[in-house]
CSV table of C-alpha atoms in Angstrom, one decimal:
chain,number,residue,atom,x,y,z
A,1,UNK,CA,-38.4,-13.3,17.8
A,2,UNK,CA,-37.5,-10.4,15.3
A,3,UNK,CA,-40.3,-8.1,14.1
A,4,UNK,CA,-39.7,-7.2,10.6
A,5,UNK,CA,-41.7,-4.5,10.5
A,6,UNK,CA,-40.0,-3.1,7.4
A,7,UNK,CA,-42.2,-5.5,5.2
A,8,UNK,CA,-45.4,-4.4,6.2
A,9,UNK,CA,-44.2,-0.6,4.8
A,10,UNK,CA,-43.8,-1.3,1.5
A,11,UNK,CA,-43.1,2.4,0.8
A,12,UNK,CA,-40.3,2.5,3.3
A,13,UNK,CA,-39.0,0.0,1.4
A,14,UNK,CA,-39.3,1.3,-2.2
A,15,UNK,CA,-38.1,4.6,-1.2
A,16,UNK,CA,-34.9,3.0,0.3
A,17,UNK,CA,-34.1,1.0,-2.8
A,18,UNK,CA,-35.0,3.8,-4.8
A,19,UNK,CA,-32.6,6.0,-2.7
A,20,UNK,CA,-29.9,3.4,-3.5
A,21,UNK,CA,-30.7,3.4,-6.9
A,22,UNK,CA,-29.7,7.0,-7.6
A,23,UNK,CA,-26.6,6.4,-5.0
A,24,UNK,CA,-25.4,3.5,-6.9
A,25,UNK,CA,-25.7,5.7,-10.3
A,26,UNK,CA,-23.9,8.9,-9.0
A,27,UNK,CA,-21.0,6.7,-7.6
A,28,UNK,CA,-20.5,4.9,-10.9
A,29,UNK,CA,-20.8,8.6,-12.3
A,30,UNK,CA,-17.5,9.6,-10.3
A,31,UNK,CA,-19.6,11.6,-7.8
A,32,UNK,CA,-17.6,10.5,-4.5
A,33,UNK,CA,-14.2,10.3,-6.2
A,34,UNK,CA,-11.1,11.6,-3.9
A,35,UNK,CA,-12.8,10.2,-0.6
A,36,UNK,CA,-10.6,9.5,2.4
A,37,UNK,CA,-11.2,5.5,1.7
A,38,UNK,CA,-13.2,4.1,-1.4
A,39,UNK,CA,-14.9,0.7,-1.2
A,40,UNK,CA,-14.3,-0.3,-4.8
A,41,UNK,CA,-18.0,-1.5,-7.0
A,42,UNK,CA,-15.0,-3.4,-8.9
A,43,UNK,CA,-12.6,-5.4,-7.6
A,44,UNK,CA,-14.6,-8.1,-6.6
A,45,UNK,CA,-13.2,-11.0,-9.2
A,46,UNK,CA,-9.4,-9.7,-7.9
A,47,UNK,CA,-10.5,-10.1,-4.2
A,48,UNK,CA,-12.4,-13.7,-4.4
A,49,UNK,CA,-9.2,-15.4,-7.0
A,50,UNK,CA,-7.0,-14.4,-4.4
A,51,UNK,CA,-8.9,-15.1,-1.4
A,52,UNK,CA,-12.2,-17.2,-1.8
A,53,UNK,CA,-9.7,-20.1,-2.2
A,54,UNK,CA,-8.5,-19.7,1.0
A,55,UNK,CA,-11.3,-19.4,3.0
A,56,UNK,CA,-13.1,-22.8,0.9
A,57,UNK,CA,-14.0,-25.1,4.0
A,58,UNK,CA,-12.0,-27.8,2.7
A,59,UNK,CA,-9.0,-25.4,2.5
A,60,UNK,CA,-9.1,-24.1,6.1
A,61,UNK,CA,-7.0,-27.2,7.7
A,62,UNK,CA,-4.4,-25.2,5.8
A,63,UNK,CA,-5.2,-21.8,6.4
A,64,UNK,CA,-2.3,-19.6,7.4
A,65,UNK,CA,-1.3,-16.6,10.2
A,66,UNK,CA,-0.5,-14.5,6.6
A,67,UNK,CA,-3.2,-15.5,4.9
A,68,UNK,CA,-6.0,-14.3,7.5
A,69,UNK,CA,-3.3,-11.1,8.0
A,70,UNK,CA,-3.0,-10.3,4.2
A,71,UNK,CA,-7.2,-10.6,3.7
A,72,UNK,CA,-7.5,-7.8,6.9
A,73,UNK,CA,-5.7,-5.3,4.7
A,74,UNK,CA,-7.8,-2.2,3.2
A,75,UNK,CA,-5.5,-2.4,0.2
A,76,UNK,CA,-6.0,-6.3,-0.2
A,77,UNK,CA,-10.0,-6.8,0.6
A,78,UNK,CA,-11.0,-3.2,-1.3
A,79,UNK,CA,-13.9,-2.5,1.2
A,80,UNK,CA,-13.0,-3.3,5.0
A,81,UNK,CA,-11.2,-0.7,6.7
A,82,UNK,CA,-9.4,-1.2,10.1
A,83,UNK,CA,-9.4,-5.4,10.6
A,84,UNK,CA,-6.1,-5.5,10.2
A,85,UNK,CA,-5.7,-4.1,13.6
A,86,UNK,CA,-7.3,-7.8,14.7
A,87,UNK,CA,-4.9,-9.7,13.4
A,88,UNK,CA,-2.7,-10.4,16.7
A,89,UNK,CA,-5.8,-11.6,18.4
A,90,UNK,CA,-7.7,-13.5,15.6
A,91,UNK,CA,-4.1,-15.2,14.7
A,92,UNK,CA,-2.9,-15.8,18.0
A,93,UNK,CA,-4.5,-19.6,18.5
A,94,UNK,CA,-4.7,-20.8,14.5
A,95,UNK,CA,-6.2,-24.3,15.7
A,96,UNK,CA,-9.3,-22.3,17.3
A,97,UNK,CA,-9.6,-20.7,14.2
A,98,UNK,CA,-9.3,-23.3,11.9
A,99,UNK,CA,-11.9,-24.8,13.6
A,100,UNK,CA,-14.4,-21.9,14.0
A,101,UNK,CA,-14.1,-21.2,10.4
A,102,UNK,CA,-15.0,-24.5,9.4
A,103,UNK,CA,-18.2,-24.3,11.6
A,104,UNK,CA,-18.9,-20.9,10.6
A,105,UNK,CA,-19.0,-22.2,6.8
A,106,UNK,CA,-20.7,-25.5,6.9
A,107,UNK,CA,-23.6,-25.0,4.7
A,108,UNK,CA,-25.5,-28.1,6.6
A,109,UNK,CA,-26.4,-25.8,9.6
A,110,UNK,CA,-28.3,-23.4,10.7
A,111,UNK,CA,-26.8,-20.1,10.0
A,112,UNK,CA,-27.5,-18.6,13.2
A,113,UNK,CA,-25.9,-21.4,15.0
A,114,UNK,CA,-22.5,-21.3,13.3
A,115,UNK,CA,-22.5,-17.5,13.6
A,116,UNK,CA,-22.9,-17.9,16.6
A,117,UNK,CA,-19.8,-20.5,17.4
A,118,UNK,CA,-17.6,-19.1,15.6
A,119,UNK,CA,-18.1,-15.7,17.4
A,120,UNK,CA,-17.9,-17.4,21.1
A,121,UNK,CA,-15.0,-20.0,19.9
A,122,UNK,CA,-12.8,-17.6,18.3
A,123,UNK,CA,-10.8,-14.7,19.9
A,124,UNK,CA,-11.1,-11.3,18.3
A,125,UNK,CA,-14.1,-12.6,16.1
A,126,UNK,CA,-16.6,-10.1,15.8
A,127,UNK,CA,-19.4,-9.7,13.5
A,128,UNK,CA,-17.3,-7.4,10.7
A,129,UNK,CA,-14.8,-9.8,10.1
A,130,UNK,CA,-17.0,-13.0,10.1
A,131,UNK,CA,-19.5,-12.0,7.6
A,132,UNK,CA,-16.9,-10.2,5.4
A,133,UNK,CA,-15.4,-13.7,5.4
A,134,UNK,CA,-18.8,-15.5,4.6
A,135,UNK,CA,-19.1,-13.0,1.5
A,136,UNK,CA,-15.8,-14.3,0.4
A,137,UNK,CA,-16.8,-17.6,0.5
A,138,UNK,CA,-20.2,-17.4,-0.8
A,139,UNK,CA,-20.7,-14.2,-2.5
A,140,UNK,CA,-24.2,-14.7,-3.4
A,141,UNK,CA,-25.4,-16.0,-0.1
A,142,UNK,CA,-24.3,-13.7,2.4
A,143,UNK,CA,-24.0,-10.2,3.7
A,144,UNK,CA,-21.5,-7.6,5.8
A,145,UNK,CA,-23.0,-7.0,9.2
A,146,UNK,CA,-20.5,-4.0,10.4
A,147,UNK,CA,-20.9,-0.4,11.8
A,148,UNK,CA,-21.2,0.7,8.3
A,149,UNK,CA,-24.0,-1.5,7.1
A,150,UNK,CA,-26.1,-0.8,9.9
A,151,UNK,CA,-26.0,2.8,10.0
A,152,UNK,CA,-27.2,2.6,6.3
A,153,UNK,CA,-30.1,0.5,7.4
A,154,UNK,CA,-30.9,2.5,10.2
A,155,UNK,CA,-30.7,5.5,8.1
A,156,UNK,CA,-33.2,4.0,6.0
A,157,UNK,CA,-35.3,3.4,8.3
A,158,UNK,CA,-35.0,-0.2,7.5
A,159,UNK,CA,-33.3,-1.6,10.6
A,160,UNK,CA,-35.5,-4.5,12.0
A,161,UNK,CA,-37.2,-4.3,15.6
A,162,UNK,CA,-35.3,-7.4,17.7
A,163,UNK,CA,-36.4,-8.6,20.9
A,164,UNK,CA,-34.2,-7.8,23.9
A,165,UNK,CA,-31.9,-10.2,24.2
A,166,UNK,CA,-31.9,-12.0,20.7
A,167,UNK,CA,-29.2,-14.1,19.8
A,168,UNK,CA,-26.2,-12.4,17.7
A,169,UNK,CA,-26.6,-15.1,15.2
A,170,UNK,CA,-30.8,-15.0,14.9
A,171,UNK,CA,-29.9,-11.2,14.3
A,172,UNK,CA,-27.8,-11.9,11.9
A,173,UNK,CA,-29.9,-14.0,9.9
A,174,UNK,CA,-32.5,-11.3,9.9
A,175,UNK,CA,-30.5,-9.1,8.4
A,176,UNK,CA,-28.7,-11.0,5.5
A,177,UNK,CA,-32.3,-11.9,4.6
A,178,UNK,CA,-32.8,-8.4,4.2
A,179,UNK,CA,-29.6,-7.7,2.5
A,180,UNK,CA,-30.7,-10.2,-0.3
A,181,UNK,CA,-34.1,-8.8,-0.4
A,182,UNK,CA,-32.5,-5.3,-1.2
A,183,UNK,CA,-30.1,-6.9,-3.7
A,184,UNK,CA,-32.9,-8.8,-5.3
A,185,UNK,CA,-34.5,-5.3,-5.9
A,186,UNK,CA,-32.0,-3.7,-6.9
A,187,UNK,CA,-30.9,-6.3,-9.3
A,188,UNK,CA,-27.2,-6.0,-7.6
A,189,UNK,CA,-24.8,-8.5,-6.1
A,190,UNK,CA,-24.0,-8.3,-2.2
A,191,UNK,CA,-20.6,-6.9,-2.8
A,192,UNK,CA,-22.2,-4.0,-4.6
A,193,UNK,CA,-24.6,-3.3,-1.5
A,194,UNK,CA,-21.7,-3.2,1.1
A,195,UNK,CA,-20.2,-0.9,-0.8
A,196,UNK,CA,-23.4,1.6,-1.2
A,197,UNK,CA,-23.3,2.1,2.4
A,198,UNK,CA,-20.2,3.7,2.5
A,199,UNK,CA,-21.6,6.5,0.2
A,200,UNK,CA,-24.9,6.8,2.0
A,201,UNK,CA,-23.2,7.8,4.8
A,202,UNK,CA,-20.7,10.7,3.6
A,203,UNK,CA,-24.1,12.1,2.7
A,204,UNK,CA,-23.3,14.1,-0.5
A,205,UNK,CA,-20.4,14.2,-3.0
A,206,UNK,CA,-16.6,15.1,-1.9
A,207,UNK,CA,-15.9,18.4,-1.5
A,208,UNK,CA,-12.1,18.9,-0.7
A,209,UNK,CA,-11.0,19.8,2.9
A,210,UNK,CA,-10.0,23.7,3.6
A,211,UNK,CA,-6.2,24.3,4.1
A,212,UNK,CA,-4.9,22.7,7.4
A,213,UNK,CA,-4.9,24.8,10.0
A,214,UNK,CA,-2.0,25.0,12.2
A,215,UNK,CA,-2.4,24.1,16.4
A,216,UNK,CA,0.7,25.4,18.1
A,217,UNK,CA,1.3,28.5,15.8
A,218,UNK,CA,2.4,26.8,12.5
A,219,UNK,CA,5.9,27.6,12.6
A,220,UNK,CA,9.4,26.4,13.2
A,221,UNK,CA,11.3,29.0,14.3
A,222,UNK,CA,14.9,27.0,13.2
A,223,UNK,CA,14.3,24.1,15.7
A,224,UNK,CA,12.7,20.5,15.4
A,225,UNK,CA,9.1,21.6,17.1
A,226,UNK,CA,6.9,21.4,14.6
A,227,UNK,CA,3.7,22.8,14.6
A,228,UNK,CA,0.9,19.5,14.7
A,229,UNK,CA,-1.9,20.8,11.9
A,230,UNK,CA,-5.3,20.2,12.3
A,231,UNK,CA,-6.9,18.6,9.7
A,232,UNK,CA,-4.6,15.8,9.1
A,233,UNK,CA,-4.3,15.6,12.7
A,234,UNK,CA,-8.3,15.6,13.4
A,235,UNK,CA,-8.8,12.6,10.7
A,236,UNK,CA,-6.8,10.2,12.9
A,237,UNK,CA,-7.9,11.4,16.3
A,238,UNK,CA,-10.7,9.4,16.2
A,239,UNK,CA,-8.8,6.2,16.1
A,240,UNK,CA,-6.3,7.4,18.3
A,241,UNK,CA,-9.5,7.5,21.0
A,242,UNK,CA,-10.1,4.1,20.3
A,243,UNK,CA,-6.9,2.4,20.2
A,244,UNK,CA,-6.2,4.2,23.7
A,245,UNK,CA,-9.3,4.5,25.3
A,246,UNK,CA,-7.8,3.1,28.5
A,247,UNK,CA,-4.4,5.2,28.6
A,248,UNK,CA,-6.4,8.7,28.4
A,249,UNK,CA,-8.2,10.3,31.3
A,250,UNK,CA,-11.7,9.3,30.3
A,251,UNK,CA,-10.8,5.3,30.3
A,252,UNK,CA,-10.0,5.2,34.1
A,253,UNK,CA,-14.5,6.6,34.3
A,254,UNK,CA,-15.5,5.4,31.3
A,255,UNK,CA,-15.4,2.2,28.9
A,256,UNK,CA,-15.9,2.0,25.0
A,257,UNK,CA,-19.6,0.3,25.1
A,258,UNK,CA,-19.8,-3.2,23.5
A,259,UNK,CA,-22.0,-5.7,22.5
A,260,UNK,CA,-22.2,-9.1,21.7
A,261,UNK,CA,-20.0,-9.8,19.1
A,262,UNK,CA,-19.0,-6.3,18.3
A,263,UNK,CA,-16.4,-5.4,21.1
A,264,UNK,CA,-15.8,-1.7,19.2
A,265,UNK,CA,-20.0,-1.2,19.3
A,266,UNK,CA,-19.1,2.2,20.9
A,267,UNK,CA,-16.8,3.5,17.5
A,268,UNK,CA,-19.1,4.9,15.3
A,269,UNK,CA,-22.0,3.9,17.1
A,270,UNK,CA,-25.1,3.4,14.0
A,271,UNK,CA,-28.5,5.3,14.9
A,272,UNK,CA,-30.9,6.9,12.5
A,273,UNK,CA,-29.9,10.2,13.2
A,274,UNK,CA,-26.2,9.8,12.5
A,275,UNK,CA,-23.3,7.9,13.8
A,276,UNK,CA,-22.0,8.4,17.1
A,277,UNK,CA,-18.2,9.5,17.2
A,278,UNK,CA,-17.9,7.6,20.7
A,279,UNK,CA,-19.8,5.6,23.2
A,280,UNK,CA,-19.2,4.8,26.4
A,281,UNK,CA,-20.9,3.6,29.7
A,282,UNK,CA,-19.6,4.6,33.0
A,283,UNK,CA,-17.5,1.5,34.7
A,284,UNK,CA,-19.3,2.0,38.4
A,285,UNK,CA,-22.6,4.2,38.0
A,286,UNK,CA,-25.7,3.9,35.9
A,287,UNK,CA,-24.8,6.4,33.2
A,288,UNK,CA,-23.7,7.0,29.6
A,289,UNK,CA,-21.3,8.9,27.5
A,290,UNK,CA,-21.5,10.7,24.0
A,291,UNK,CA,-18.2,11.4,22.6
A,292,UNK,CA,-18.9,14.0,19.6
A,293,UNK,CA,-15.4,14.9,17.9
A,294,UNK,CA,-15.6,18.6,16.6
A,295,UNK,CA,-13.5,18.6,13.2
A,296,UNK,CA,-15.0,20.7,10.2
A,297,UNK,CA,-18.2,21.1,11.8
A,298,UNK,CA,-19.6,24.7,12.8
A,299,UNK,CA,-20.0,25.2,16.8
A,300,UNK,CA,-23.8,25.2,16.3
A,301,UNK,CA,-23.8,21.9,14.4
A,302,UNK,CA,-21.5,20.2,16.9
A,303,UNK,CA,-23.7,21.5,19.9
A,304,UNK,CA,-27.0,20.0,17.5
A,305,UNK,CA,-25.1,16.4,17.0
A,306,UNK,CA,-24.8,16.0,20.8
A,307,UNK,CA,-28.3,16.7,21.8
A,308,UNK,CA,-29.2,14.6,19.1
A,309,UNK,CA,-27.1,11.5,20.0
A,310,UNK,CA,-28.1,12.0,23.8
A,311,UNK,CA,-31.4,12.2,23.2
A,312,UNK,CA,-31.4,9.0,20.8
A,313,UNK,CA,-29.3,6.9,23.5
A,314,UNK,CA,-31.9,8.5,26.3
A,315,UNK,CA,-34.6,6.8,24.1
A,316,UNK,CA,-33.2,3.8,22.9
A,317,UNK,CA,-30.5,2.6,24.5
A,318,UNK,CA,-30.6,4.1,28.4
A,319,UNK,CA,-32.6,2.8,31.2
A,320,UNK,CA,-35.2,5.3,32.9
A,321,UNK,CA,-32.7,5.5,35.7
A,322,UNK,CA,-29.8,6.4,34.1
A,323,UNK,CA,-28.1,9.4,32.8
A,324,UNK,CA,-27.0,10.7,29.6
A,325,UNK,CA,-24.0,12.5,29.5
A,326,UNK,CA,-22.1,14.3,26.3
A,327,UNK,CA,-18.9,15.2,25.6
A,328,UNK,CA,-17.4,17.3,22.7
A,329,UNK,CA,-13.6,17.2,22.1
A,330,UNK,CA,-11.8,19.9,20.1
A,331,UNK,CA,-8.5,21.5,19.3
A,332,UNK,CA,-9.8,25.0,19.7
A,333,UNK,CA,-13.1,26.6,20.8
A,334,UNK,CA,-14.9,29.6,20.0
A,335,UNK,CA,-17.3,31.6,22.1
A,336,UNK,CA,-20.3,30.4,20.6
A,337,UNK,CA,-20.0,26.7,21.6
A,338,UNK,CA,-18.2,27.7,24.8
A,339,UNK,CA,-22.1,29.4,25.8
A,340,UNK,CA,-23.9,26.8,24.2
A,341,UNK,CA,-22.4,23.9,26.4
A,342,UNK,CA,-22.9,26.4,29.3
A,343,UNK,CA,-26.1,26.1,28.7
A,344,UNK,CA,-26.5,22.3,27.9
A,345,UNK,CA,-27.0,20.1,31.3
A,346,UNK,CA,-24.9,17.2,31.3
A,347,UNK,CA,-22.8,18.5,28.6
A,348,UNK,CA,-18.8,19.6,28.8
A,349,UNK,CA,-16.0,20.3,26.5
A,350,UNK,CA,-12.4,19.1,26.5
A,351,UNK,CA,-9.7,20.5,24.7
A,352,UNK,CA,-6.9,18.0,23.4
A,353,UNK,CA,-3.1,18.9,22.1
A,354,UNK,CA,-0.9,17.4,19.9
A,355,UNK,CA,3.1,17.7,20.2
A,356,UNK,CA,5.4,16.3,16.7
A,357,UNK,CA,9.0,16.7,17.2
A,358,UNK,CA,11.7,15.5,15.3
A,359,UNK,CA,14.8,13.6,17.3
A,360,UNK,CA,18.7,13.2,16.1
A,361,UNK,CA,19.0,9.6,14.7
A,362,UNK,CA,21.7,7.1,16.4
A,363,UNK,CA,25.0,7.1,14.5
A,364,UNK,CA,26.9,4.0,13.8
A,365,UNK,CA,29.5,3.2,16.1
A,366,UNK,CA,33.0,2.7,14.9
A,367,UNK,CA,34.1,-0.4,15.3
A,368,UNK,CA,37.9,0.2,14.4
């Protein structure tokens, strides 16, 4: 059974919608224009003409490979970034989904029980993309469980107590109730809300990114090397990790921790003190792994996430018998953090290198 102990503090809970009050007026206000990916408070009406009709129950015996492909798209959905990258797997048995769809939208059951079919029937299904789909279909009923969502509740300190071993689906249900609860006081529609917790999490208005810095010297001295440069790189690392894990060093030791119905659980991992770059448990000993990606971030603020995140997994997520282990990945160190993780038990640092070059393209052969 889930303890919703947010109810009984009724000032947790004001102060959290009042929090998203003021968020919701400084986005409108252009606050967070020119971040890396904007949800958009707007395009709502665009997204469900185009796809509400498609995911209507009595539509799915028709549903198509390009229709599920076209709704993962950033640039089609306006608020879900990176499902387009489960499109092979969702796509690759269309009669399975067709028919975990139709359970996951049949209004006459419980909604914890279709949840929970359609996430054990259908490949690929996780919790992002099956509640993104259920607020296609019924904007007013239901909620966006992702990584995103739940950091913001955590953050407010409104993430429900669940009892170990709880159901996906029952967790679910706990949550979209309070999703609406928040949207009821906030006099917004759910669309709205999913789209507030992007901006709680970048934490304060855009402020645009320093020059890039170049890795391997910056220069090309007449040849096709071209120096990789940081910034732009840095962004995108953090996905390389994840798309990879296996093919780098620390997949043959570790693997990307995952839950029930979240496979990715270990990208961006949601706790109240932030969001953890990387999580992984150890494939043969009782132990853990914090991933913390050093991009803009001074060497004392990197060596402060990583104590946090290992003491928060210690606490919440680690048996007494196992360890927490941490794990900072940069381009280029200073001596600063060099002594810090020196000094830090458990603690190392990696260095990682990027090589762009640029290759002669095949000519045409003649053929006469």
């Amino acid at each position: 059974m889930t303890v919703l102990a947010v109810h009984t503090e009724d000032n947790v809970l004001s102060s959290a919608v009042e929090r998203l009050r003021t968020l919701l007026a400084q986005v409108q206000d252009g606050a967070f224009a020119g971040a890396a990916v904007e949800p958009s408070l707007t395009a709502q009406g665009a997204v469900l003409v185009r796809f509400q009709p498609i995911f209507a129950r009595d539509a799915l015996p028709a549903l198509q490979e390009g229709d599920v492909r076209d709704f993962l798209i950033f640039d089609n959905n306006k608020h879900w970034s990176g499902l387009q990258r489960l499109g092979p797997r969702l796509c690759a048995d269309m009669p399975a989904l067709r028919s975990g769809l139709a359970m996951l939208l049949d209004e006459s059951r419980p909604l914890a029980d279709r949840y929970d079919f359609a996430i054990g029937h259908i490949n690929g299904m996780g919790r992002a993309v099956a509640t993104a789909i259920l607020l296609v279909a019924h904007p007013d009923k239901y909620g966006v469980w992702n990584t995103t969502s739940e950091a913001g509740l955590k953050r407010l300190e409104l993430w429900p107590r669940f009892a170990r071993g709880e159901r996906e689906g029952s967790r679910y249900a706990t949550i979209n109730a309070l999703l609406l609860e928040l949207c009821a006081a906030l006099q917004i529609d759910l669309w709205t809300l999913d789209a507030l917790w992007y901006y709680l999490l970048l934490d304060e208005p855009i402020i645009q990114p320093p020059p890039p810095v170049p890795v391997d010297g910056g220069t090309n001295n007449g040849g096709d090397n071209i120096g990789a440069q940081a910034f732009g790189l840095e962004r995108h690392l953090h996905e390389f990790l994840r798309d990879n894990w296996a093919r780098t060093e620390l997949g043959k030791t570790w693997q990307l921790y995952s839950e029930p119905g979240n496979e990715n659980a270990g990208y961006e991992y949601p706790c109240n003190v932030g969001r953890i770059d990387l999580l992984a448990r150890h494939r043969s000993e009782p132990k853990w792994l914090v991933v913390e990606l050093k991009r803009g971030q001074t060497s004392d603020q990197t060596a402060g996430q990583v104590l946090r995140y290992i003491g928060w997994v210690r606490h919440h997520l680690a048996e007494p018998h196992e360890e927490v282990h941490g794990l900072i990945v940069a381009h280029s160190v200073d001596p600063s953090l060099t002594y810090a993780v020196s000094a830090i038990p458990n603690v190392e640092l990696m260095l990682y290198q990027v090589h762009f070059s640029l290759q002669g393209a095949p000519k045409p052969e003649r053929t006469r």
